[in-house]
XYZ file of C-alpha atoms in Angstrom:
566
model
C 0.000 0.000 0.000
C 2.762 2.443 0.899
C 4.583 1.632 -2.330
C 1.478 2.258 -4.432
C 0.709 5.571 -2.783
C 4.329 6.674 -3.002
C 4.517 5.755 -6.683
C 1.323 7.584 -7.596
C 2.366 10.597 -5.542
C 5.670 10.741 -7.415
C 3.908 10.577 -10.765
C 1.510 13.321 -9.771
C 4.336 15.539 -8.570
C 6.254 14.954 -11.780
C 3.252 16.075 -13.802
C 2.962 19.255 -11.677
C -0.691 18.565 -10.938
C -1.039 17.511 -7.289
C 1.308 16.928 -4.364
C 0.394 14.869 -1.334
C 1.668 15.607 2.176
C 2.731 13.115 4.809
C 0.679 11.616 7.640
C 1.781 10.818 11.159
C 4.775 8.471 11.063
C 6.001 10.140 7.838
C 4.034 7.982 5.395
C 2.517 9.465 2.216
C -1.225 9.976 2.353
C -3.942 11.009 -0.076
C -5.877 12.803 2.655
C -3.193 15.271 3.710
C -3.994 17.239 0.715
C -3.684 20.344 -0.293
C -3.691 20.978 -3.995
C -0.890 22.797 -5.780
C -2.776 24.365 -8.636
C -1.924 23.417 -12.216
C 0.395 26.069 -13.584
C -0.735 27.712 -16.809
C 1.519 30.774 -16.706
C 3.179 29.764 -19.955
C -0.145 30.096 -21.772
C -0.411 33.721 -20.674
C 3.211 34.732 -21.307
C 3.759 33.261 -24.763
C 1.291 33.641 -27.616
C -1.616 31.216 -27.307
C -4.369 33.630 -28.437
C -7.390 31.425 -27.686
C -6.210 30.588 -24.166
C -5.230 34.211 -23.509
C -8.652 35.452 -24.569
C -10.494 33.021 -22.321
C -8.329 32.826 -19.215
C -5.566 35.397 -18.954
C -5.298 39.141 -18.307
C -6.315 40.977 -21.469
C -3.417 41.875 -23.726
C -5.186 43.576 -26.612
C -5.771 47.273 -25.961
C -7.750 50.108 -27.419
C -5.927 53.068 -25.935
C -3.026 53.939 -23.628
C -3.651 55.720 -20.351
C -1.470 57.453 -17.786
C -1.934 58.418 -14.155
C 0.289 60.689 -12.103
C 1.373 59.084 -8.802
C 3.825 60.075 -6.036
C 6.225 57.529 -7.546
C 5.986 58.899 -11.078
C 3.759 58.467 -14.084
C 1.885 55.176 -14.251
C 1.561 53.761 -17.733
C -1.374 51.517 -18.438
C -3.896 50.603 -21.088
C -7.670 50.678 -21.312
C -9.396 47.648 -22.770
C -12.581 47.602 -24.818
C -14.692 47.423 -21.660
C -13.208 50.653 -20.335
C -11.212 49.125 -17.464
C -7.626 50.330 -17.186
C -4.834 47.874 -16.464
C -1.505 48.817 -14.917
C 1.283 46.256 -14.612
C 3.844 47.533 -12.134
C 6.884 46.514 -10.141
C 5.931 47.158 -6.498
C 9.050 46.001 -4.695
C 12.756 45.248 -4.972
C 14.759 42.556 -3.227
C 18.128 40.967 -3.631
C 18.223 37.187 -3.363
C 17.171 36.079 0.133
C 16.874 39.651 1.364
C 13.749 41.391 2.615
C 11.906 43.406 0.007
C 11.333 47.149 0.043
C 8.904 49.404 -1.781
C 10.204 50.750 -5.097
C 11.176 54.418 -5.179
C 9.719 55.079 -8.617
C 6.976 53.708 -10.839
C 8.300 51.120 -13.292
C 6.852 48.520 -15.603
C 7.788 44.936 -14.663
C 11.052 43.418 -15.859
C 12.240 46.538 -17.658
C 9.346 46.445 -20.137
C 8.529 49.460 -22.297
C 5.103 48.224 -23.455
C 2.431 49.022 -20.806
C 0.416 45.978 -21.907
C 3.284 43.607 -21.037
C 2.556 41.039 -18.330
C 5.029 40.476 -15.481
C 7.319 37.480 -15.617
C 6.527 34.880 -12.976
C 8.555 34.281 -9.851
C 10.927 31.311 -10.293
C 9.165 27.942 -10.163
C 9.892 24.510 -11.542
C 6.863 24.320 -13.838
C 7.675 27.429 -15.867
C 10.097 27.959 -18.743
C 13.228 29.972 -17.943
C 12.234 32.677 -20.433
C 8.979 33.384 -18.617
C 10.340 33.817 -15.087
C 12.690 36.122 -13.216
C 13.908 36.670 -9.670
C 12.952 40.303 -10.277
C 9.294 39.311 -9.960
C 7.744 41.467 -7.238
C 5.017 42.824 -9.482
C 1.265 43.282 -9.485
C -1.457 44.105 -11.985
C -3.872 46.893 -11.027
C -7.360 46.893 -12.542
C -9.153 50.237 -12.328
C -12.729 50.513 -13.683
C -13.811 53.611 -15.575
C -16.229 54.449 -12.747
C -13.318 54.983 -10.314
C -11.428 58.236 -10.673
C -9.169 60.334 -8.421
C -11.258 61.462 -5.470
C -13.652 58.473 -5.647
C -12.366 56.992 -2.389
C -13.170 53.552 -3.753
C -12.231 50.398 -1.842
C -9.463 48.103 -3.028
C -9.059 44.333 -3.123
C -5.589 42.752 -3.125
C -5.783 39.185 -4.483
C -3.093 36.667 -3.460
C -2.818 33.665 -5.791
C -2.604 30.052 -4.656
C -0.206 27.283 -5.648
C 1.000 25.704 -2.368
C 3.685 28.428 -2.151
C 5.684 26.812 -4.970
C 3.823 27.784 -8.160
C 1.481 30.498 -9.441
C 1.495 34.130 -10.497
C -0.607 37.215 -11.133
C -1.241 35.841 -14.633
C -2.809 32.560 -13.535
C -5.959 31.485 -15.410
C -9.103 33.393 -14.536
C -7.352 36.161 -12.611
C -8.151 38.988 -15.035
C -9.577 41.472 -12.535
C -11.372 43.741 -15.016
C -14.867 42.320 -14.520
C -14.491 42.087 -10.734
C -13.231 45.675 -10.555
C -16.105 46.942 -12.706
C -18.791 45.007 -10.813
C -17.537 46.101 -7.388
C -16.460 49.602 -8.484
C -13.179 49.001 -6.724
C -9.479 48.869 -7.524
C -8.434 45.232 -7.852
C -4.750 44.349 -7.517
C -3.472 40.843 -8.303
C -0.065 40.333 -6.735
C 2.774 37.850 -6.995
C 5.440 37.035 -4.421
C 8.579 34.940 -4.085
C 7.925 31.198 -4.114
C 9.498 28.071 -2.696
C 12.927 28.292 -1.130
C 13.469 31.805 -2.481
C 10.457 32.975 -0.485
C 10.853 30.937 2.690
C 14.319 29.375 2.987
C 16.926 32.108 3.374
C 20.048 30.080 4.298
C 20.809 32.512 7.121
C 17.516 31.553 8.776
C 15.434 34.683 8.077
C 11.937 33.316 7.504
C 8.731 34.480 5.841
C 10.295 36.565 3.066
C 7.270 35.851 0.847
C 4.855 36.987 3.551
C 6.898 40.159 3.923
C 6.611 40.650 0.146
C 2.846 41.014 0.595
C 3.455 43.587 3.323
C 5.653 45.452 0.831
C 2.822 45.262 -1.724
C 0.413 46.729 0.829
C 2.857 49.527 1.602
C 3.105 50.234 -2.139
C -0.683 50.468 -2.366
C -0.711 52.895 0.550
C 1.439 55.205 -1.559
C -0.328 54.985 -4.912
C -3.980 54.063 -4.348
C -5.275 57.648 -3.956
C -3.865 58.507 -7.390
C -6.202 55.898 -8.896
C -9.216 56.899 -6.800
C -8.702 54.263 -4.115
C -9.092 54.647 -0.358
C -6.116 53.369 1.640
C -8.341 52.781 4.677
C -10.500 50.324 2.714
C -8.100 47.612 1.530
C -9.313 44.017 1.697
C -7.016 41.006 1.294
C -8.476 38.092 -0.655
C -6.996 34.803 -1.813
C -7.614 31.116 -2.473
C -5.880 27.983 -1.127
C -2.294 28.908 -0.166
C -3.203 32.518 -0.993
C -5.763 32.276 1.814
C -3.122 30.618 4.002
C -0.916 33.648 3.359
C -3.730 35.917 4.544
C -4.182 33.846 7.694
C -0.492 34.388 8.404
C -0.861 38.138 7.799
C -3.752 38.256 10.254
C -1.162 37.227 12.862
C 1.339 39.957 11.902
C 0.984 42.935 14.284
C 3.050 45.208 12.024
C 0.573 44.669 9.157
C -2.497 45.452 11.265
C -2.999 48.962 9.899
C -2.372 48.071 6.239
C -5.705 46.357 5.513
C -9.183 46.463 7.002
C -10.734 43.082 6.196
C -10.021 39.707 4.610
C -11.573 37.006 2.419
C -10.136 33.488 2.734
C -11.262 30.935 0.131
C -10.415 27.230 0.632
C -7.595 27.633 3.143
C -6.036 24.296 4.203
C -6.365 25.177 7.864
C -5.806 21.627 9.114
C -2.046 21.991 8.597
C -1.400 25.092 10.672
C 1.598 27.405 10.403
C 5.049 25.883 10.918
C 6.864 26.491 14.180
C 10.516 27.460 14.352
C 11.682 23.985 15.338
C 10.195 22.426 12.193
C 11.427 25.322 10.070
C 14.981 24.922 11.345
C 14.917 21.208 10.485
C 13.757 22.009 6.949
C 16.240 24.864 6.667
C 19.141 22.614 7.636
C 18.110 20.138 4.955
C 17.829 22.843 2.297
C 21.222 24.302 3.227
C 22.764 20.842 2.850
C 21.423 20.682 -0.710
C 22.957 23.915 -1.985
C 26.541 23.354 -0.809
C 27.020 26.920 0.394
C 27.793 28.044 3.893
C 24.970 30.193 5.206
C 27.400 33.101 5.692
C 29.149 32.763 2.329
C 27.517 35.653 0.516
C 29.517 35.187 -2.661
C 28.601 31.512 -2.937
C 24.912 32.198 -2.297
C 24.869 35.034 -4.823
C 26.506 32.918 -7.504
C 24.235 29.899 -7.074
C 22.436 29.193 -10.326
C 18.664 29.497 -10.331
C 18.442 25.912 -11.574
C 20.384 24.687 -8.547
C 18.141 26.617 -6.160
C 14.955 25.352 -7.816
C 16.259 21.785 -7.751
C 17.042 22.037 -4.023
C 13.666 23.686 -3.410
C 11.839 20.892 -5.245
C 13.811 18.268 -3.331
C 12.735 19.881 -0.085
C 9.128 20.017 -1.255
C 9.189 16.385 -2.336
C 10.932 15.042 0.782
C 9.410 17.358 3.380
C 7.295 14.660 5.005
C 10.312 12.419 5.450
C 12.404 15.246 6.883
C 9.655 16.250 9.310
C 6.324 14.424 9.529
C 4.703 17.618 10.778
C 5.724 19.490 7.627
C 4.043 17.168 5.143
C 4.841 16.616 1.480
C 2.367 19.077 -0.005
C 3.251 22.278 1.831
C 6.460 21.805 3.809
C 7.385 25.268 2.546
C 4.888 27.635 4.169
C 4.593 30.549 6.641
C 6.315 30.189 9.991
C 5.249 31.455 13.412
C 8.617 32.993 14.254
C 7.432 34.865 17.357
C 8.521 38.296 16.156
C 6.915 38.890 12.749
C 4.148 36.262 12.910
C 3.271 36.116 16.585
C 0.357 33.662 16.819
C -0.570 30.331 15.169
C -4.215 31.474 15.074
C -5.380 27.965 15.919
C -6.310 25.876 18.926
C -2.744 25.168 20.063
C -2.242 28.555 21.750
C -4.347 31.357 23.223
C -6.144 33.141 20.399
C -5.355 36.888 20.320
C -7.996 39.593 20.398
C -9.138 40.329 16.842
C -11.332 42.967 15.238
C -11.239 42.654 11.452
C -14.331 41.309 9.654
C -13.574 38.277 7.499
C -15.283 35.948 5.011
C -14.360 32.247 5.113
C -15.489 29.943 2.319
C -14.912 26.401 1.135
C -16.301 24.414 -1.799
C -18.438 21.291 -1.755
C -15.832 18.796 -2.995
C -12.464 20.212 -1.940
C -10.720 16.828 -1.760
C -12.205 15.320 -4.914
C -9.348 16.249 -7.297
C -6.715 14.629 -5.105
C -8.671 11.492 -4.246
C -9.732 10.765 -7.813
C -6.280 11.584 -9.198
C -4.721 9.281 -6.629
C -7.247 6.483 -7.202
C -8.411 6.403 -10.809
C -10.316 3.143 -10.231
C -12.850 2.316 -7.508
C -11.387 1.221 -4.163
C -12.792 -1.356 -1.765
C -13.390 -1.235 1.973
C -10.010 -2.803 2.761
C -8.129 -0.120 0.834
C -10.276 2.555 2.454
C -9.366 1.252 5.914
C -5.672 1.120 5.008
C -5.672 4.693 3.694
C -7.424 6.040 6.781
C -5.005 4.185 9.054
C -1.928 5.396 7.152
C -3.267 8.938 7.223
C -4.443 9.274 10.789
C -2.741 6.627 12.922
C -3.867 5.764 16.441
C -6.236 6.750 18.045
C -7.751 8.865 15.278
C -8.365 5.957 12.874
C -10.492 3.993 15.343
C -12.542 7.058 16.176
C -13.114 7.956 12.524
C -14.089 4.440 11.430
C -16.657 4.149 14.220
C -18.335 7.394 13.094
C -21.355 6.721 10.889
C -20.537 9.208 8.128
C -16.951 7.929 7.804
C -17.376 4.220 8.562
C -16.140 1.515 6.200
C -18.463 1.258 3.159
C -20.643 -1.844 3.231
C -21.502 -4.292 0.475
C -24.139 -3.383 -2.061
C -27.321 -5.401 -2.538
C -25.541 -7.279 -5.338
C -22.877 -8.420 -2.899
C -20.070 -6.191 -4.156
C -18.295 -3.601 -2.049
C -19.318 -0.023 -2.760
C -16.675 2.315 -4.198
C -15.086 4.005 -1.177
C -13.709 7.010 -3.059
C -16.728 9.254 -2.333
C -16.333 8.407 1.364
C -12.634 9.214 1.200
C -13.313 12.492 -0.599
C -15.860 13.577 2.005
C -13.475 12.684 4.823
C -10.620 14.643 3.232
C -12.848 17.654 2.622
C -13.967 17.702 6.247
C -10.487 17.088 7.657
C -8.441 19.600 5.686
C -10.892 22.363 4.786
C -14.483 22.506 5.978
C -14.276 21.600 9.661
C -11.032 23.442 10.548
C -12.414 26.494 8.749
C -15.516 26.385 10.924
C -13.353 25.942 14.032
C -11.362 29.008 12.980
C -14.624 30.928 12.528
C -15.740 30.120 16.071
C -12.357 31.175 17.467
C -12.477 34.423 15.488
C -15.917 35.319 16.835
C -15.069 34.310 20.402
C -12.114 36.690 20.368
C -13.811 39.803 19.069
C -14.107 39.518 15.275
C -17.024 39.101 12.892
C -16.993 36.320 10.312
C -19.279 35.163 7.510
C -18.965 31.494 6.484
C -19.943 30.166 3.052
C -19.975 26.864 1.155
C -19.946 26.921 -2.660
C -22.428 24.420 -4.142
C -22.113 25.955 -7.619
C -18.745 26.451 -9.291
C -16.944 26.665 -12.626
C -14.468 23.946 -13.588
C -10.976 25.403 -13.228
C -8.289 24.443 -15.782
C -6.782 21.164 -14.616
C -9.947 19.960 -12.927
C -11.333 19.212 -16.385
C -8.877 16.288 -16.475
C -10.768 14.656 -13.586
C -14.089 13.176 -14.773
C -15.698 13.380 -11.337
C -15.110 17.159 -11.226
C -17.168 17.430 -14.420
C -20.198 15.651 -12.969
C -23.347 17.644 -12.277
C -23.229 19.186 -8.807
C -19.486 18.728 -8.271
C -17.553 21.783 -7.066
C -13.859 20.962 -6.817
C -10.973 22.868 -5.233
C -10.367 26.071 -7.268
C -13.816 25.997 -8.917
C -14.769 29.169 -7.007
C -12.044 31.344 -8.587
C -13.628 32.181 -11.932
C -17.013 32.673 -10.241
C -15.592 35.457 -8.079
C -13.608 37.062 -10.894
C -16.415 36.782 -13.433
C -14.122 35.032 -15.911
C -16.105 31.821 -16.512
C -15.945 30.970 -20.226
C -19.521 30.596 -21.584
C -21.195 30.581 -18.144
C -24.533 28.862 -17.614
C -27.483 30.465 -15.851
C -26.497 29.278 -12.372
C -22.927 30.492 -12.807
C -24.065 33.903 -14.056
C -26.390 34.252 -11.082
C -23.756 33.243 -8.522
C -21.125 35.517 -10.071
C -23.552 38.430 -9.847
C -24.347 37.554 -6.238
C -20.752 37.095 -5.083
C -19.550 40.267 -6.750
C -22.406 42.200 -5.158
C -21.631 40.685 -1.756
C -17.924 41.403 -2.147
C -18.720 44.984 -3.165
C -20.675 45.473 0.040
C -18.033 43.731 2.148
C -15.216 45.873 0.741
C -17.073 48.982 1.884
C -18.756 47.977 5.125
C -17.274 44.692 6.322
C -20.690 43.101 5.765
C -21.537 41.053 2.627
C -25.287 41.554 2.882
C -27.243 43.446 0.243
C -30.968 43.984 -0.242
C -30.974 41.839 -3.380
C -29.941 38.518 -1.861
C -30.715 36.248 1.069
C -29.456 37.329 4.464
C -25.974 36.035 5.261
C -26.022 35.577 9.029
C -22.674 36.112 10.771
C -21.190 33.185 12.660
C -21.471 32.771 16.393
C -19.466 30.546 18.723
C -22.333 28.025 18.668
C -23.514 28.208 15.045
C -21.332 29.345 12.139
C -24.402 29.764 9.854
C -22.661 28.467 6.682
C -24.539 29.980 3.739
C -24.944 27.776 0.666
C -23.415 29.851 -2.134
C -25.346 28.985 -5.258
C -28.021 27.202 -3.241
C -30.574 28.202 -0.630
C -30.392 28.090 3.132
C -27.481 26.936 5.251
C -25.221 23.891 5.060
C -25.755 21.048 7.503
C -23.291 20.874 10.368
C -22.374 17.203 9.869
C -19.246 16.362 11.846
C -17.991 19.966 11.963
C -19.065 20.287 15.582
C -17.056 21.513 18.544
C -17.096 18.013 20.057
C -15.837 16.084 17.004
C -13.088 17.629 14.826
C -10.581 19.369 17.051
C -11.716 17.387 20.117
C -12.707 13.743 19.562
C -10.567 13.660 16.409
C -7.727 16.188 16.528
C -6.506 18.305 13.651
C -2.983 17.819 12.362
C -1.796 21.062 13.923
C -2.885 19.657 17.292
C -1.329 16.230 16.756
C 2.008 17.766 15.792
C 1.696 20.718 18.219
C 2.696 23.228 15.570
């Protein structure tokens, strides 16, 4: 069983589709998800006109536009819909040094064409010609309705990708429609990935998280020039982008830089790393690059290929190096005690909080991983083995004696039912839904307001179309909420159009007031410590509680961050 799971995990990693983290005892597991998103940056950087038109930031323009800012003249372009796009370098950083806000406005990567898209941050799934270490860039989308003096809100979107892939040019992240619908300035940002963002050989952690702080500081300088209000900045992101926001919510020095947050599909079960785990991973990475941590010349002269190879090795072997780190996201934010001061989970006292937040998950978060891992039906014996490998003792016994997770029984015909749906539901509850609801209760109990949602309508994200189960009616897989929010669904159906309209209206209200309710849609009741009131997004009413109770996940069956005390 271990050999099969390890082999499939290796194949999936090699294809840059999914990576699986490690369970207790360091064994690979299909339930320790999360999902590094398929990387399609190459489609947006090099000329694939059909793909660019459907998925990527618009590159055709109708007219140039300029805006005077304190950092100089911003060069952008207006598209046929009247939204202006500004690609810009927001920060500078030498290799493994903290970033700082640029002193003057500049197009990314020395470009002279204002329609040029930024090169991605270095990552193993992208061609050398489409990436650069000089990658601290963002794309600003400003609708024609927002002008200097408008005091419009702003939304800063942080892309996902398990901290090792992704960019501001990922599929579906064209912010024009979202900016126009919400009458806000939308900024889509990129940040250093992998070892370059988290594994400074000298031990300085969280460089990528600090990049987002630099991006926020940049917005503080330039937003008024575009009609934006610096007191109304909301952070939003999906998957590891949401994880990044959770880390920023625990950064006291960033408190004044944004007013609210939207976290979509955060893998909260894993928790932030602690310094002990980080130091173990750091030692391993340093051993791979053959440079002393104080040898500046050696570190400077390391080839990018060597760094990416060492970073990938760390990502692949993370669960063997430290079981608590896991294979999927061993490279992630670290509670270092000075910059990030709280784990924001149940392993330590939760700090007093005040920001309003939205927390959402989708119906079938774990489906892509489970059905990629197991392309054929699995029987009850395999199901039991997978649960045991994933959870160990005593969690396995407790899970398998719970009705909704128990071993599937034989069908009327005498054959064992396919256990993959059971496994998918268990993974969704473990990694996403239930820890998100626990986080919501903690947030409310300690002073904040939170609105919880569950997407039951989505739009198949590129990559998920390779998984037949994600194409079935009613399935909403991890990432299938992205194009709904951005309004970039190709050929949307009636339900998708309606949900896009609703979510953009709710986000518009939330950006301004911290409350996603509008007169046009059903009341979204804020969570309490007893009832999180999870609104069905695309459906009607609230989601059933299931096993996401205070007495089950986090108590009777502990989360990973509790098991590993991270």
